[in-house]
Amino acid sequence: MNPSFSTYLVNPPFGDPGLYVEIRWARRALLFDLGDNAALSPTRLLRAMDAFVSHTHMDHFIGFDRLLRIALGRGKTLRLYGPPGLIANIEGKLRGYTWNLVDGYPLTIEAREFHPRQIRTAVYRATEAFQPAEGPFEVRPEGEPFPVLVDPMFTVSATSLNHRIPSFAYVLQEKFHVNINKERLHAAGLPVGSWLKEVKQHLWDGKPDDFRFTATLYFEHRKEEREFALGELKESFVTISRGQRIAYVVDARYDKENEAKIVALAQGADVFYCEAPYLDQDADKAQERYHLTARQAGLLARKAGVRELVVFHFSPRYSGQDDLLYKEAQEEFACIGERG
Ligand SMILES: [Zn+2]
Ligand SMILES: [Zn+2]
């Protein structure tokens, strides 16, 4: 089965944190955190027009400038999501430059800042020299984690962690996975191609079985328009299975409340990306700086019952000792039931 999301860290574990999630076949990506992103090519960055910011400490936000620069003049809309303070920080960044010659550069920035009960929104347009335009306040759904972006194919939800300031952790949940059986298509004399993307989109949009649509099929020497009923295709070629779940947790201290929120967020994740800046021998330092240790990352992964744990955001104090951080996290993750 081909997973819909392929995920990788933007930087090596001692570099700025960030997760790039490619939605395969969709030419679209999601970016979690905006730290240094020089490692991402312009093409990749331009696909990531939804950026989820954990908080605006420099190592999580300095990459905003590069994203902005690359997106300028591309006719794009850049959507940013994050905790209280995000809008002020975006405005601070935008006010740091002169914008008198960008009125021909169509770029729109939409910001959504999630407070405990409401969502503050703002829009900035290059054609208006990025003068802030406050949008309407919206009601934030109650509970944790709460939805931040709802797409027909997936939902991104967040939970607010204590990092002495709010630090958002995120989870990406694919609604369900659609797998199309290529052998059966072949046996039925049907080609693969972009029409299958349309089929998937109709399924994610929740179209009924009797929904009929016309698709363009490309055979080796000809193309053909053919009408299908969604239900028939589903019956013959489609397998629907559990969707992928990817969790991203950075910058939070270990306490009961954070633990409960992280475990709920990461519950059953296929991959759990978790910060692990400190070794357990420096747990007091970690606590003081509102960060996790590698052992705590392993413990959280175990409690959440995730399939795979990836630790990152290592403190430079352990330069050359990354193997110790990996080992500590994985040992704690694997030692089922030995410790609380
Ligand atoms: Zn931080
Ligand atoms: Zn950080």
Short mmCIF file of N, CA and C in Angstrom, two decimals, residues 85-260:
data_model
loop_
_atom_site.label_atom_id
_atom_site.label_comp_id
_atom_site.label_asym_id
_atom_site.label_seq_id
_atom_site.Cartn_x
_atom_site.Cartn_y
_atom_site.Cartn_z
N GLY A 85 -0.12 35.43 19.82
CA GLY A 85 1.12 36.17 19.59
C GLY A 85 1.61 36.04 18.16
N LEU A 86 1.11 35.02 17.44
CA LEU A 86 1.58 34.78 16.08
C LEU A 86 1.37 36.00 15.18
N ILE A 87 0.19 36.61 15.28
CA ILE A 87 -0.14 37.73 14.39
C ILE A 87 0.79 38.92 14.65
N ALA A 88 1.05 39.21 15.92
CA ALA A 88 1.96 40.31 16.25
C ALA A 88 3.36 40.02 15.70
N ASN A 89 3.78 38.76 15.77
CA ASN A 89 5.11 38.41 15.27
C ASN A 89 5.19 38.48 13.75
N ILE A 90 4.11 38.08 13.07
CA ILE A 90 4.09 38.20 11.60
C ILE A 90 4.17 39.67 11.22
N GLU A 91 3.40 40.50 11.93
CA GLU A 91 3.42 41.93 11.63
C GLU A 91 4.79 42.53 11.89
N GLY A 92 5.42 42.09 12.97
CA GLY A 92 6.77 42.56 13.27
C GLY A 92 7.73 42.22 12.14
N LYS A 93 7.62 41.00 11.64
CA LYS A 93 8.47 40.57 10.52
C LYS A 93 8.18 41.42 9.28
N LEU A 94 6.90 41.58 8.97
CA LEU A 94 6.53 42.32 7.75
C LEU A 94 6.96 43.78 7.84
N ARG A 95 6.92 44.33 9.05
CA ARG A 95 7.31 45.73 9.21
C ARG A 95 8.82 45.91 9.16
N GLY A 96 9.54 44.80 9.15
CA GLY A 96 11.00 44.88 9.11
C GLY A 96 11.55 45.18 7.73
N TYR A 97 10.68 45.25 6.71
CA TYR A 97 11.14 45.50 5.34
C TYR A 97 10.33 46.63 4.72
N THR A 98 10.82 47.14 3.59
CA THR A 98 10.12 48.19 2.85
C THR A 98 9.38 47.55 1.69
N TRP A 99 8.13 47.90 1.50
CA TRP A 99 7.28 47.18 0.53
C TRP A 99 6.70 48.10 -0.53
N ASN A 100 7.46 49.09 -1.00
CA ASN A 100 6.86 50.03 -1.95
C ASN A 100 6.82 49.52 -3.38
N LEU A 101 7.53 48.43 -3.69
CA LEU A 101 7.58 47.97 -5.09
C LEU A 101 6.96 46.59 -5.29
N VAL A 102 6.12 46.18 -4.38
CA VAL A 102 5.59 44.81 -4.49
C VAL A 102 4.12 44.78 -4.90
N ASP A 103 3.56 45.94 -5.31
CA ASP A 103 2.13 45.93 -5.60
C ASP A 103 1.79 45.06 -6.82
N GLY A 104 2.80 44.71 -7.62
CA GLY A 104 2.54 43.80 -8.73
C GLY A 104 2.80 42.35 -8.36
N TYR A 105 3.14 42.09 -7.10
CA TYR A 105 3.47 40.74 -6.65
C TYR A 105 2.29 40.15 -5.90
N PRO A 106 1.52 39.33 -6.55
CA PRO A 106 0.35 38.83 -5.84
C PRO A 106 0.68 37.77 -4.80
N LEU A 107 0.82 38.18 -3.57
CA LEU A 107 0.97 37.22 -2.47
C LEU A 107 0.01 37.64 -1.36
N THR A 108 -0.71 36.68 -0.86
CA THR A 108 -1.61 36.94 0.27
C THR A 108 -1.17 36.07 1.43
N ILE A 109 -1.10 36.65 2.60
CA ILE A 109 -0.79 35.88 3.81
C ILE A 109 -2.03 35.87 4.69
N GLU A 110 -2.47 34.70 5.06
CA GLU A 110 -3.61 34.57 5.98
C GLU A 110 -3.11 33.97 7.27
N ALA A 111 -3.40 34.64 8.38
CA ALA A 111 -2.93 34.13 9.67
C ALA A 111 -4.12 33.75 10.53
N ARG A 112 -3.98 32.63 11.21
CA ARG A 112 -5.02 32.19 12.15
C ARG A 112 -4.36 31.88 13.49
N GLU A 113 -4.75 32.64 14.49
CA GLU A 113 -4.13 32.56 15.82
C GLU A 113 -5.16 31.96 16.78
N PHE A 114 -4.81 30.86 17.39
CA PHE A 114 -5.80 30.10 18.18
C PHE A 114 -5.67 30.40 19.67
N HIS A 115 -6.70 31.07 20.20
CA HIS A 115 -6.80 31.35 21.63
C HIS A 115 -7.68 30.29 22.27
N PRO A 116 -7.74 30.25 23.62
CA PRO A 116 -8.52 29.17 24.25
C PRO A 116 -9.97 29.09 23.77
N ARG A 117 -10.61 30.22 23.49
CA ARG A 117 -12.01 30.13 23.06
C ARG A 117 -12.28 30.70 21.69
N GLN A 118 -11.34 31.46 21.16
CA GLN A 118 -11.60 32.07 19.85
C GLN A 118 -10.38 32.01 18.94
N ILE A 119 -10.66 32.29 17.67
CA ILE A 119 -9.61 32.31 16.66
C ILE A 119 -9.53 33.73 16.12
N ARG A 120 -8.35 34.31 16.24
CA ARG A 120 -8.14 35.65 15.69
C ARG A 120 -7.59 35.48 14.28
N THR A 121 -8.10 36.25 13.32
CA THR A 121 -7.64 36.09 11.95
C THR A 121 -7.13 37.41 11.40
N ALA A 122 -6.19 37.34 10.48
CA ALA A 122 -5.67 38.55 9.83
C ALA A 122 -5.22 38.19 8.42
N VAL A 123 -5.32 39.18 7.53
CA VAL A 123 -4.92 38.98 6.13
C VAL A 123 -3.98 40.10 5.73
N TYR A 124 -2.93 39.75 4.98
CA TYR A 124 -1.97 40.74 4.49
C TYR A 124 -1.79 40.50 3.00
N ARG A 125 -1.88 41.58 2.23
CA ARG A 125 -1.70 41.43 0.78
C ARG A 125 -0.51 42.25 0.31
N ALA A 126 0.31 41.65 -0.53
CA ALA A 126 1.46 42.38 -1.08
C ALA A 126 0.98 43.61 -1.83
N THR A 127 -0.17 43.49 -2.52
CA THR A 127 -0.69 44.62 -3.30
C THR A 127 -1.06 45.80 -2.40
N GLU A 128 -1.21 45.54 -1.10
CA GLU A 128 -1.51 46.62 -0.15
C GLU A 128 -0.33 46.85 0.78
N ALA A 129 0.86 46.53 0.30
CA ALA A 129 2.10 46.69 1.08
C ALA A 129 2.01 45.99 2.43
N PHE A 130 1.28 44.90 2.46
CA PHE A 130 1.12 44.07 3.67
C PHE A 130 0.55 44.84 4.86
N GLN A 131 -0.26 45.86 4.57
CA GLN A 131 -0.96 46.53 5.66
C GLN A 131 -1.89 45.52 6.32
N PRO A 132 -1.86 45.43 7.64
CA PRO A 132 -2.69 44.41 8.28
C PRO A 132 -4.18 44.69 8.13
N ALA A 133 -4.94 43.66 7.83
CA ALA A 133 -6.40 43.76 7.82
C ALA A 133 -6.91 42.67 8.75
N GLU A 134 -7.42 43.09 9.90
CA GLU A 134 -7.94 42.10 10.85
C GLU A 134 -9.20 41.48 10.29
N GLY A 135 -9.27 40.17 10.32
CA GLY A 135 -10.48 39.49 9.90
C GLY A 135 -11.40 39.30 11.09
N PRO A 136 -12.53 38.65 10.87
CA PRO A 136 -13.47 38.43 11.97
C PRO A 136 -12.92 37.42 12.98
N PHE A 137 -13.32 37.56 14.23
CA PHE A 137 -13.02 36.53 15.22
C PHE A 137 -13.92 35.33 14.96
N GLU A 138 -13.38 34.14 15.14
CA GLU A 138 -14.20 32.94 15.00
C GLU A 138 -14.18 32.19 16.32
N VAL A 139 -15.16 31.32 16.49
CA VAL A 139 -15.22 30.54 17.72
C VAL A 139 -14.32 29.32 17.58
N ARG A 140 -13.46 29.10 18.57
CA ARG A 140 -12.61 27.92 18.53
C ARG A 140 -13.37 26.74 19.13
N PRO A 141 -13.38 25.59 18.42
CA PRO A 141 -14.03 24.42 19.01
C PRO A 141 -13.39 24.07 20.36
N GLU A 142 -14.21 23.62 21.29
CA GLU A 142 -13.69 23.29 22.62
C GLU A 142 -12.94 21.96 22.59
N GLY A 143 -12.20 21.71 23.65
CA GLY A 143 -11.52 20.43 23.80
C GLY A 143 -10.11 20.47 23.25
N GLU A 144 -9.32 19.46 23.63
CA GLU A 144 -7.94 19.33 23.16
C GLU A 144 -7.75 17.88 22.73
N PRO A 145 -7.10 17.62 21.61
CA PRO A 145 -6.70 18.60 20.61
C PRO A 145 -7.89 19.18 19.85
N PHE A 146 -7.71 20.39 19.33
CA PHE A 146 -8.77 21.09 18.59
C PHE A 146 -8.36 21.23 17.12
N PRO A 147 -9.34 21.19 16.20
CA PRO A 147 -9.00 21.26 14.77
C PRO A 147 -8.47 22.63 14.36
N VAL A 148 -7.44 22.62 13.55
CA VAL A 148 -6.81 23.85 13.08
C VAL A 148 -7.03 24.01 11.57
N LEU A 149 -6.96 22.89 10.86
CA LEU A 149 -7.24 22.90 9.42
C LEU A 149 -8.00 21.62 9.07
N VAL A 150 -9.19 21.81 8.50
CA VAL A 150 -9.99 20.65 8.10
C VAL A 150 -10.07 20.62 6.58
N ASP A 151 -9.50 19.60 5.99
CA ASP A 151 -9.47 19.41 4.55
C ASP A 151 -10.31 18.17 4.27
N PRO A 152 -10.88 18.03 3.06
CA PRO A 152 -11.64 16.80 2.80
C PRO A 152 -10.83 15.53 3.06
N MET A 153 -9.51 15.60 2.82
CA MET A 153 -8.68 14.41 2.92
C MET A 153 -8.06 14.21 4.31
N PHE A 154 -7.87 15.30 5.05
CA PHE A 154 -7.17 15.18 6.33
C PHE A 154 -7.58 16.31 7.27
N THR A 155 -7.22 16.14 8.55
CA THR A 155 -7.41 17.21 9.54
C THR A 155 -6.09 17.42 10.28
N VAL A 156 -5.74 18.67 10.50
CA VAL A 156 -4.61 18.98 11.39
C VAL A 156 -5.21 19.55 12.67
N SER A 157 -4.86 18.94 13.80
CA SER A 157 -5.34 19.43 15.09
C SER A 157 -4.16 19.84 15.95
N ALA A 158 -4.44 20.67 16.94
CA ALA A 158 -3.36 21.16 17.80
C ALA A 158 -3.74 21.00 19.26
N THR A 159 -2.72 20.98 20.10
CA THR A 159 -2.94 21.07 21.54
C THR A 159 -1.91 22.06 22.07
N SER A 160 -2.31 22.82 23.09
CA SER A 160 -1.44 23.88 23.59
C SER A 160 -0.65 23.38 24.80
N LEU A 161 0.67 23.34 24.67
CA LEU A 161 1.52 22.82 25.74
C LEU A 161 2.19 23.97 26.50
N ASN A 162 2.63 23.65 27.71
CA ASN A 162 3.30 24.63 28.54
C ASN A 162 4.80 24.62 28.27
N HIS A 163 5.29 25.73 27.70
CA HIS A 163 6.73 25.92 27.43
C HIS A 163 7.11 27.27 28.06
N ARG A 164 6.42 27.57 29.12
CA ARG A 164 6.40 28.86 29.81
C ARG A 164 5.64 29.89 28.98
N ILE A 165 5.50 29.61 27.72
CA ILE A 165 4.55 30.27 26.82
C ILE A 165 3.79 29.13 26.17
N PRO A 166 2.63 29.41 25.54
CA PRO A 166 1.96 28.32 24.82
C PRO A 166 2.82 27.83 23.65
N SER A 167 3.00 26.52 23.57
CA SER A 167 3.71 25.92 22.44
C SER A 167 2.77 24.87 21.87
N PHE A 168 2.44 25.01 20.59
CA PHE A 168 1.46 24.08 20.00
C PHE A 168 2.14 22.81 19.49
N ALA A 169 1.54 21.69 19.84
CA ALA A 169 1.90 20.41 19.23
C ALA A 169 0.79 20.10 18.24
N TYR A 170 1.14 19.40 17.17
CA TYR A 170 0.16 19.16 16.10
C TYR A 170 0.04 17.67 15.78
N VAL A 171 -1.15 17.30 15.31
CA VAL A 171 -1.32 15.95 14.77
C VAL A 171 -2.05 16.03 13.44
N LEU A 172 -1.52 15.31 12.48
CA LEU A 172 -2.10 15.24 11.14
C LEU A 172 -2.79 13.89 11.00
N GLN A 173 -4.08 13.92 10.72
CA GLN A 173 -4.84 12.66 10.61
C GLN A 173 -5.46 12.57 9.22
N GLU A 174 -5.06 11.57 8.47
CA GLU A 174 -5.71 11.30 7.18
C GLU A 174 -7.09 10.73 7.47
N LYS A 175 -8.11 11.23 6.77
CA LYS A 175 -9.49 10.81 7.08
C LYS A 175 -9.62 9.29 6.93
N PHE A 176 -9.25 8.78 5.79
CA PHE A 176 -9.14 7.33 5.57
C PHE A 176 -8.22 7.15 4.39
N HIS A 177 -7.68 5.97 4.25
CA HIS A 177 -6.74 5.77 3.16
C HIS A 177 -7.43 5.09 1.99
N VAL A 178 -7.20 5.61 0.80
CA VAL A 178 -7.79 5.03 -0.40
C VAL A 178 -6.69 4.34 -1.19
N ASN A 179 -6.85 3.04 -1.38
CA ASN A 179 -5.87 2.32 -2.18
C ASN A 179 -6.57 1.78 -3.42
N ILE A 180 -5.96 2.03 -4.57
CA ILE A 180 -6.57 1.55 -5.81
C ILE A 180 -5.74 0.38 -6.34
N ASN A 181 -6.42 -0.71 -6.58
CA ASN A 181 -5.74 -1.94 -6.99
C ASN A 181 -5.38 -1.88 -8.49
N LYS A 182 -4.09 -1.68 -8.74
CA LYS A 182 -3.62 -1.47 -10.12
C LYS A 182 -3.77 -2.74 -10.96
N GLU A 183 -3.55 -3.90 -10.33
CA GLU A 183 -3.66 -5.15 -11.10
C GLU A 183 -5.09 -5.36 -11.59
N ARG A 184 -6.02 -5.06 -10.68
CA ARG A 184 -7.43 -5.25 -11.08
C ARG A 184 -7.83 -4.25 -12.17
N LEU A 185 -7.28 -3.03 -12.08
CA LEU A 185 -7.53 -2.04 -13.14
C LEU A 185 -7.02 -2.58 -14.46
N HIS A 186 -5.80 -3.08 -14.40
CA HIS A 186 -5.14 -3.60 -15.59
C HIS A 186 -5.95 -4.75 -16.19
N ALA A 187 -6.40 -5.64 -15.31
CA ALA A 187 -7.19 -6.79 -15.77
C ALA A 187 -8.49 -6.35 -16.43
N ALA A 188 -9.01 -5.20 -15.96
CA ALA A 188 -10.27 -4.70 -16.53
C ALA A 188 -10.01 -3.82 -17.76
N GLY A 189 -8.74 -3.71 -18.15
CA GLY A 189 -8.40 -2.93 -19.34
C GLY A 189 -8.44 -1.43 -19.11
N LEU A 190 -8.28 -1.00 -17.85
CA LEU A 190 -8.31 0.44 -17.55
C LEU A 190 -6.89 0.93 -17.25
N PRO A 191 -6.54 2.11 -17.75
CA PRO A 191 -5.20 2.63 -17.50
C PRO A 191 -5.10 3.32 -16.14
N VAL A 192 -3.87 3.45 -15.63
CA VAL A 192 -3.67 4.32 -14.47
C VAL A 192 -3.59 5.75 -15.00
N GLY A 193 -3.45 6.72 -14.11
CA GLY A 193 -3.34 8.11 -14.57
C GLY A 193 -4.06 9.05 -13.64
N SER A 194 -4.12 10.31 -14.06
CA SER A 194 -4.61 11.34 -13.14
C SER A 194 -6.11 11.19 -12.84
N TRP A 195 -6.81 10.41 -13.65
CA TRP A 195 -8.24 10.22 -13.36
C TRP A 195 -8.44 9.52 -12.01
N LEU A 196 -7.43 8.77 -11.58
CA LEU A 196 -7.54 8.08 -10.28
C LEU A 196 -7.52 9.08 -9.13
N LYS A 197 -6.80 10.20 -9.34
CA LYS A 197 -6.80 11.27 -8.33
C LYS A 197 -8.21 11.82 -8.16
N GLU A 198 -8.91 11.95 -9.30
CA GLU A 198 -10.29 12.44 -9.24
C GLU A 198 -11.16 11.46 -8.44
N VAL A 199 -10.94 10.17 -8.68
CA VAL A 199 -11.71 9.16 -7.96
C VAL A 199 -11.49 9.32 -6.45
N LYS A 200 -10.21 9.45 -6.07
CA LYS A 200 -9.89 9.62 -4.64
C LYS A 200 -10.55 10.87 -4.08
N GLN A 201 -10.47 11.96 -4.84
CA GLN A 201 -11.05 13.22 -4.38
C GLN A 201 -12.55 13.08 -4.15
N HIS A 202 -13.25 12.40 -5.07
CA HIS A 202 -14.69 12.20 -4.90
C HIS A 202 -14.98 11.40 -3.63
N LEU A 203 -14.12 10.42 -3.35
CA LEU A 203 -14.33 9.60 -2.14
C LEU A 203 -14.12 10.45 -0.89
N TRP A 204 -13.03 11.25 -0.88
CA TRP A 204 -12.77 12.10 0.28
C TRP A 204 -13.84 13.16 0.46
N ASP A 205 -14.40 13.61 -0.68
CA ASP A 205 -15.47 14.60 -0.60
C ASP A 205 -16.79 13.99 -0.13
N GLY A 206 -16.80 12.66 0.01
CA GLY A 206 -18.00 11.99 0.53
C GLY A 206 -19.12 11.86 -0.49
N LYS A 207 -18.77 11.85 -1.77
CA LYS A 207 -19.81 11.70 -2.81
C LYS A 207 -20.48 10.33 -2.68
N PRO A 208 -21.79 10.25 -2.98
CA PRO A 208 -22.50 8.97 -2.81
C PRO A 208 -22.13 7.96 -3.90
N ASP A 209 -22.48 6.70 -3.67
CA ASP A 209 -22.15 5.63 -4.61
C ASP A 209 -22.76 5.86 -5.99
N ASP A 210 -23.95 6.47 -6.04
CA ASP A 210 -24.58 6.65 -7.35
C ASP A 210 -24.10 7.93 -8.06
N PHE A 211 -23.10 8.58 -7.49
CA PHE A 211 -22.52 9.77 -8.13
C PHE A 211 -21.85 9.35 -9.44
N ARG A 212 -22.20 10.02 -10.54
CA ARG A 212 -21.62 9.69 -11.85
C ARG A 212 -20.73 10.83 -12.32
N PHE A 213 -19.63 10.48 -12.92
CA PHE A 213 -18.71 11.51 -13.44
C PHE A 213 -18.01 10.99 -14.69
N THR A 214 -17.49 11.94 -15.49
CA THR A 214 -16.79 11.57 -16.71
C THR A 214 -15.30 11.77 -16.50
N ALA A 215 -14.52 10.76 -16.81
CA ALA A 215 -13.07 10.85 -16.64
C ALA A 215 -12.39 10.70 -18.00
N THR A 216 -11.23 11.34 -18.11
CA THR A 216 -10.44 11.19 -19.33
C THR A 216 -9.40 10.10 -19.10
N LEU A 217 -9.48 9.04 -19.90
CA LEU A 217 -8.54 7.93 -19.76
C LEU A 217 -7.52 8.01 -20.89
N TYR A 218 -6.25 7.86 -20.52
CA TYR A 218 -5.19 7.89 -21.53
C TYR A 218 -4.66 6.49 -21.76
N PHE A 219 -4.98 5.95 -22.93
CA PHE A 219 -4.42 4.65 -23.32
C PHE A 219 -3.16 4.92 -24.12
N GLU A 220 -2.48 3.87 -24.49
CA GLU A 220 -1.18 4.06 -25.15
C GLU A 220 -1.27 4.93 -26.40
N HIS A 221 -2.26 4.69 -27.23
CA HIS A 221 -2.32 5.43 -28.49
C HIS A 221 -3.57 6.29 -28.65
N ARG A 222 -4.36 6.39 -27.60
CA ARG A 222 -5.58 7.19 -27.72
C ARG A 222 -6.04 7.64 -26.35
N LYS A 223 -6.92 8.63 -26.37
CA LYS A 223 -7.57 8.97 -25.10
C LYS A 223 -9.07 8.82 -25.25
N GLU A 224 -9.71 8.61 -24.14
CA GLU A 224 -11.14 8.31 -24.21
C GLU A 224 -11.85 8.93 -23.01
N GLU A 225 -13.01 9.51 -23.26
CA GLU A 225 -13.85 10.01 -22.17
C GLU A 225 -14.79 8.88 -21.78
N ARG A 226 -14.84 8.59 -20.50
CA ARG A 226 -15.75 7.52 -20.10
C ARG A 226 -16.50 7.90 -18.83
N GLU A 227 -17.75 7.49 -18.77
CA GLU A 227 -18.55 7.81 -17.59
C GLU A 227 -18.51 6.65 -16.60
N PHE A 228 -18.38 6.99 -15.33
CA PHE A 228 -18.34 5.97 -14.28
C PHE A 228 -19.34 6.31 -13.18
N ALA A 229 -19.77 5.28 -12.48
CA ALA A 229 -20.49 5.50 -11.22
C ALA A 229 -19.47 5.23 -10.11
N LEU A 230 -19.40 6.14 -9.14
CA LEU A 230 -18.39 6.02 -8.10
C LEU A 230 -18.48 4.68 -7.37
N GLY A 231 -19.71 4.26 -7.08
CA GLY A 231 -19.93 3.01 -6.34
C GLY A 231 -19.36 1.80 -7.06
N GLU A 232 -19.50 1.79 -8.39
CA GLU A 232 -18.99 0.64 -9.16
C GLU A 232 -17.47 0.57 -9.09
N LEU A 233 -16.83 1.73 -9.21
CA LEU A 233 -15.36 1.76 -9.12
C LEU A 233 -14.90 1.31 -7.74
N LYS A 234 -15.62 1.80 -6.73
CA LYS A 234 -15.29 1.48 -5.34
C LYS A 234 -15.35 -0.03 -5.13
N GLU A 235 -16.44 -0.59 -5.60
CA GLU A 235 -16.69 -2.03 -5.49
C GLU A 235 -15.57 -2.85 -6.15
N SER A 236 -15.14 -2.41 -7.33
CA SER A 236 -14.23 -3.24 -8.13
C SER A 236 -12.75 -3.00 -7.84
N PHE A 237 -12.38 -1.75 -7.52
CA PHE A 237 -10.94 -1.44 -7.52
C PHE A 237 -10.40 -0.80 -6.25
N VAL A 238 -11.29 -0.41 -5.33
CA VAL A 238 -10.84 0.43 -4.22
C VAL A 238 -10.87 -0.31 -2.89
N THR A 239 -9.80 -0.14 -2.12
CA THR A 239 -9.80 -0.61 -0.74
C THR A 239 -9.66 0.61 0.16
N ILE A 240 -10.56 0.73 1.12
CA ILE A 240 -10.51 1.84 2.07
C ILE A 240 -9.94 1.30 3.37
N SER A 241 -8.92 1.96 3.89
CA SER A 241 -8.35 1.50 5.17
C SER A 241 -8.07 2.69 6.08
N ARG A 242 -7.57 2.38 7.27
CA ARG A 242 -7.27 3.38 8.29
C ARG A 242 -6.32 4.44 7.73
N GLY A 243 -6.58 5.70 8.03
CA GLY A 243 -5.72 6.78 7.54
C GLY A 243 -4.44 6.90 8.36
N GLN A 244 -3.44 7.55 7.77
CA GLN A 244 -2.17 7.78 8.48
C GLN A 244 -2.35 8.83 9.57
N ARG A 245 -1.54 8.70 10.61
CA ARG A 245 -1.57 9.67 11.71
C ARG A 245 -0.13 10.05 12.06
N ILE A 246 0.17 11.34 12.00
CA ILE A 246 1.53 11.83 12.23
C ILE A 246 1.47 12.89 13.33
N ALA A 247 2.25 12.70 14.39
CA ALA A 247 2.24 13.68 15.49
C ALA A 247 3.57 14.42 15.55
N TYR A 248 3.49 15.69 15.92
CA TYR A 248 4.68 16.56 15.97
C TYR A 248 4.67 17.33 17.29
N VAL A 249 5.64 17.05 18.13
CA VAL A 249 5.71 17.69 19.46
C VAL A 249 7.09 18.31 19.65
N VAL A 250 7.11 19.61 19.94
CA VAL A 250 8.38 20.27 20.26
C VAL A 250 8.21 21.12 21.52
N ASP A 251 9.29 21.58 22.06
CA ASP A 251 9.38 22.58 23.12
C ASP A 251 8.24 22.54 24.14
N ALA A 252 8.37 21.63 25.08
CA ALA A 252 7.41 21.54 26.18
C ALA A 252 8.12 20.89 27.35
N ARG A 253 7.75 21.27 28.57
CA ARG A 253 8.38 20.61 29.70
C ARG A 253 7.58 19.37 30.06
N TYR A 254 8.17 18.52 30.87
CA TYR A 254 7.47 17.32 31.29
C TYR A 254 6.70 17.62 32.56
N ASP A 255 5.38 17.65 32.46
CA ASP A 255 4.55 17.74 33.65
C ASP A 255 3.27 16.95 33.36
N LYS A 256 2.46 16.77 34.38
CA LYS A 256 1.27 15.91 34.24
C LYS A 256 0.34 16.39 33.13
N GLU A 257 0.13 17.72 33.10
CA GLU A 257 -0.82 18.26 32.13
C GLU A 257 -0.30 18.11 30.70
N ASN A 258 0.97 18.48 30.51
CA ASN A 258 1.57 18.31 29.17
C ASN A 258 1.55 16.85 28.76
N GLU A 259 1.87 15.97 29.72
CA GLU A 259 1.91 14.54 29.40
C GLU A 259 0.55 14.07 28.90
N ALA A 260 -0.51 14.43 29.63
CA ALA A 260 -1.85 13.98 29.23
C ALA A 260 -2.21 14.51 27.84
#
